[in-house]
PDB file of C-alpha atoms and ligand atoms in Angstrom:
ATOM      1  CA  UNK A  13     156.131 152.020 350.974  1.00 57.00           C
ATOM      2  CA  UNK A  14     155.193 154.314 348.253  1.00 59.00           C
ATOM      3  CA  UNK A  15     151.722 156.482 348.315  1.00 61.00           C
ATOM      4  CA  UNK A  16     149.447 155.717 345.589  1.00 59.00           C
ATOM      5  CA  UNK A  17     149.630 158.908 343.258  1.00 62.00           C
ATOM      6  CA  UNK A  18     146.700 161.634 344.992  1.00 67.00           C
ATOM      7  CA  UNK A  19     143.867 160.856 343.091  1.00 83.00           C
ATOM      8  CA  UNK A  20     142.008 164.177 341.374  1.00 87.00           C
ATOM      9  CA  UNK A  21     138.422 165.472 341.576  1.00 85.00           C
ATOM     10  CA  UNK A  22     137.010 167.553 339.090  1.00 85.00           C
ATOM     11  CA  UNK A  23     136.273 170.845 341.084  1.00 84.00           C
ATOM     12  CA  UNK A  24     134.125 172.576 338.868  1.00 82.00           C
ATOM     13  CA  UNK A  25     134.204 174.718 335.746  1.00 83.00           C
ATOM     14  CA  UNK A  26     136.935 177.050 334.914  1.00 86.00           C
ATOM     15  CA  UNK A  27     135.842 180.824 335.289  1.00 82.00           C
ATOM     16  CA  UNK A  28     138.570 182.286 332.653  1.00 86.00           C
ATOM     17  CA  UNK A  29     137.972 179.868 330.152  1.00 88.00           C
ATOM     18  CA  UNK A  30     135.029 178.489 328.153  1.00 82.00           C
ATOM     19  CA  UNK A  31     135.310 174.847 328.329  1.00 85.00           C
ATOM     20  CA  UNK A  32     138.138 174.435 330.822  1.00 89.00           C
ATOM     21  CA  UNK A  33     137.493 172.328 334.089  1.00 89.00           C
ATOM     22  CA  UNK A  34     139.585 173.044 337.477  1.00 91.00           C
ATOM     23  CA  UNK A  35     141.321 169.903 339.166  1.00 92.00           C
ATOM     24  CA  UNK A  36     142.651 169.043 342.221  1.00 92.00           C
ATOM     25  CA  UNK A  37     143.309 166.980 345.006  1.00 90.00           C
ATOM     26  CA  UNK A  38     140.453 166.250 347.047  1.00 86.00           C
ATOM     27  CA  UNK A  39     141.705 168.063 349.874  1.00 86.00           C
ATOM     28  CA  UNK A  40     143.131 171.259 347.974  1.00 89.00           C
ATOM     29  CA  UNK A  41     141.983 174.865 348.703  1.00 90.00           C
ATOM     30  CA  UNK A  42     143.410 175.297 345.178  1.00 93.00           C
ATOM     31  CA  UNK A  43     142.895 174.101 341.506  1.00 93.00           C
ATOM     32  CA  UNK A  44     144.561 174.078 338.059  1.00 94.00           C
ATOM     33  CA  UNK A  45     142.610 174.232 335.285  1.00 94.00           C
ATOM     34  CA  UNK A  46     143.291 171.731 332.509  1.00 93.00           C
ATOM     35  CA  UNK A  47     142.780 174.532 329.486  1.00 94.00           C
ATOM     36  CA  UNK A  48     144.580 177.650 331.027  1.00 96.00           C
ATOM     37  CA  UNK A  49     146.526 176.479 333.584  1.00 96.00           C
ATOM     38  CA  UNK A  50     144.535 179.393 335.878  1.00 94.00           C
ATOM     39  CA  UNK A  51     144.860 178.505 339.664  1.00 94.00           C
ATOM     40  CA  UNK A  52     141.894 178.772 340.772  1.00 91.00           C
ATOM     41  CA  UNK A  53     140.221 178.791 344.097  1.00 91.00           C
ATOM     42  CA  UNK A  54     137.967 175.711 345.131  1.00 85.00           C
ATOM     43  CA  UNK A  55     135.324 177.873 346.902  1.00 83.00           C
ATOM     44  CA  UNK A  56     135.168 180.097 343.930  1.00 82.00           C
ATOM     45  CA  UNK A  57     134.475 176.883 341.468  1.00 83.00           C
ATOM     46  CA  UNK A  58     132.126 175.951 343.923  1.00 78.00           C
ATOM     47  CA  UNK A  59     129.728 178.563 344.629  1.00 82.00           C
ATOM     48  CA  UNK A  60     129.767 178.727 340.654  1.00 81.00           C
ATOM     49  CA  UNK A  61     128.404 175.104 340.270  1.00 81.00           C
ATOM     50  CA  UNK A  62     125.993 175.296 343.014  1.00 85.00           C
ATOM     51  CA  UNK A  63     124.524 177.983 341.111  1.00 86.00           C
ATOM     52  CA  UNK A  64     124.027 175.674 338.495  1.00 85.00           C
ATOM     53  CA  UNK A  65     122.670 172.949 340.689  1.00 87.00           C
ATOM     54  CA  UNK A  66     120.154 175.286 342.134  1.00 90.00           C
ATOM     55  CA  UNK A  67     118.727 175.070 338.477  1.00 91.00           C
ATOM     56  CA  UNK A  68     118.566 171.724 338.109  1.00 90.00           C
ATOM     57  CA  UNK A  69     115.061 169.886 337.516  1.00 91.00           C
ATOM     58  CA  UNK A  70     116.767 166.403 339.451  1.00 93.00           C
ATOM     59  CA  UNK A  71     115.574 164.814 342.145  1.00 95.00           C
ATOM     60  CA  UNK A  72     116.088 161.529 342.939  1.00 97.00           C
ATOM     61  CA  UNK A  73     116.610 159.184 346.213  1.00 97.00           C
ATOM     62  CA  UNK A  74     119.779 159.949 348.448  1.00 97.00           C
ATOM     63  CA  UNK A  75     121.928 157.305 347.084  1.00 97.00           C
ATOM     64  CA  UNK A  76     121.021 159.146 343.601  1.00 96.00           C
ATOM     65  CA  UNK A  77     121.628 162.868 344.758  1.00 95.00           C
ATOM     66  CA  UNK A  78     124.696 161.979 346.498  1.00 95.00           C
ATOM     67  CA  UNK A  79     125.850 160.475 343.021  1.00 94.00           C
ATOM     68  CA  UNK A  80     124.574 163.419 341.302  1.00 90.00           C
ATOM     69  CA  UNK A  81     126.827 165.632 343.226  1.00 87.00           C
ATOM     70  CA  UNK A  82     130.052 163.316 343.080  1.00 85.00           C
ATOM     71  CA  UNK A  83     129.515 163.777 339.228  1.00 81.00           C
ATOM     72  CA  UNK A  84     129.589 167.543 339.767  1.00 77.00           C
ATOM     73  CA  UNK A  85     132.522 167.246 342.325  1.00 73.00           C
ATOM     74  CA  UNK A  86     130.785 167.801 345.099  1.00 80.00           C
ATOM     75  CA  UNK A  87     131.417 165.155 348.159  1.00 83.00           C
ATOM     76  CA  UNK A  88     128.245 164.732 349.528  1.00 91.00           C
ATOM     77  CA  UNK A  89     127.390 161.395 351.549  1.00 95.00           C
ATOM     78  CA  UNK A  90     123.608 159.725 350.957  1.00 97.00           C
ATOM     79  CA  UNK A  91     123.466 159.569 355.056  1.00 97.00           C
ATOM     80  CA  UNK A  92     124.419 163.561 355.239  1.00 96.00           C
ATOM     81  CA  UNK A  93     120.754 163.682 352.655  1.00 96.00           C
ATOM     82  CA  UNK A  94     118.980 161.369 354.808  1.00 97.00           C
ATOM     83  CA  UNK A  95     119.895 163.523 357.850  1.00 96.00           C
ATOM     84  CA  UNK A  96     118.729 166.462 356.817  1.00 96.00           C
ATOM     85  CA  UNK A  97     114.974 165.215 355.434  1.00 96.00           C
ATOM     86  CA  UNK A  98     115.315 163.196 358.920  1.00 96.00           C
ATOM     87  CA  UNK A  99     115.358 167.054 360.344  1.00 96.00           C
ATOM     88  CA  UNK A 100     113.021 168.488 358.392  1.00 95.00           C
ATOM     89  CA  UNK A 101     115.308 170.545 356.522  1.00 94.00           C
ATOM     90  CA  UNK A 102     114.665 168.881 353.604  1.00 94.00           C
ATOM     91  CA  UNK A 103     110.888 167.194 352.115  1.00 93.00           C
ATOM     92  CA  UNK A 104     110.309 164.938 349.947  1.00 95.00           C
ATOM     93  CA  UNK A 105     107.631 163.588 347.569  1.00 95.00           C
ATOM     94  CA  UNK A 106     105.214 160.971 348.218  1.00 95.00           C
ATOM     95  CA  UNK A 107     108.391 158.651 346.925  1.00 94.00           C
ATOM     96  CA  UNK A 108     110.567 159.436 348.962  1.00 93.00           C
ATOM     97  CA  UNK A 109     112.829 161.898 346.249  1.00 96.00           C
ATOM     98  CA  UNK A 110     114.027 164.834 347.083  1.00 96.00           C
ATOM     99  CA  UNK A 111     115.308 167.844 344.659  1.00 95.00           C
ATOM    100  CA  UNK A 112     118.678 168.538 343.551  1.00 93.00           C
ATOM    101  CA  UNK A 113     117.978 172.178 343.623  1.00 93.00           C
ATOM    102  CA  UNK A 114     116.368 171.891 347.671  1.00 93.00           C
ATOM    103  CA  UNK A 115     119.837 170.572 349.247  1.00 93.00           C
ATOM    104  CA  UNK A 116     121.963 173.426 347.038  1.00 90.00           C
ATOM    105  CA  UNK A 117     121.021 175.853 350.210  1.00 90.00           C
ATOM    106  CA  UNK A 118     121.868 173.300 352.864  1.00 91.00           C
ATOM    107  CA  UNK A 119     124.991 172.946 350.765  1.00 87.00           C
ATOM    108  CA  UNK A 120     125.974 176.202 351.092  1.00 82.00           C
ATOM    109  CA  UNK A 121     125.810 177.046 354.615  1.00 80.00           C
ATOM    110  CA  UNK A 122     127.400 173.458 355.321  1.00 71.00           C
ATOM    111  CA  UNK A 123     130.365 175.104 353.208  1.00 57.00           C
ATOM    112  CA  UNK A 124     130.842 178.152 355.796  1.00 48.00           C
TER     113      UNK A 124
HETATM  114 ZN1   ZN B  12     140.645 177.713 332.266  1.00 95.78          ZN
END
């Protein structure tokens, strides 16, 4: 039997270049960007685009965030979401949304 070829996620934007984007395998500590072939470390890219989330306007349902964040490269399951409103560590509006820019903390200390 012959493994599929590893699939690659988009880990984030490339901090050398201007429009470069780092890839990997979904697993990997380390990235290659596309542009300038910089390795580049996955936490690095990262912290970088969760800056960037924390200024997004979004919100949206779980099911939406959770998409929002596969978009950006960022595995992040709906349930994980509902968990964390289920705690308290997240609120939501009268509809049941919740911000893109609210879970960036609770993304980052899940990360360390
Ligand atoms: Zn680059």
């Amino acid at each position: 039997m012959v493994d599929p070829p590893a699939t690659r996620v988009a880990f984030g934007a490339c901090p050398f270049c201007k429009h470069g984007v780092v890839w990997g395998a979904p697993r990997d500590h380390m990235g290659e960007c596309r542009s300038c072939g910089a390795q580049v470390n996955r936490t690095y890219v990262a912290d970088r685009l969760l800056d960037k989330l924390s200024k997004s306007e979004k919100k949206g349902t779980p099911k939406q965030l959770s998409r929002e964040c596969a978009k950006a490269g960022i595995r992040l399951p709906a349930a994980t979401i509902r968990t964390w409103i289920h705690q308290k560590r997240l609120t939501t509006d009268q509809h049941g949304h919740v911000t893109l820019s609210g879970i960036v903390p609770l993304l980052r200390r899940r990360a360390h």
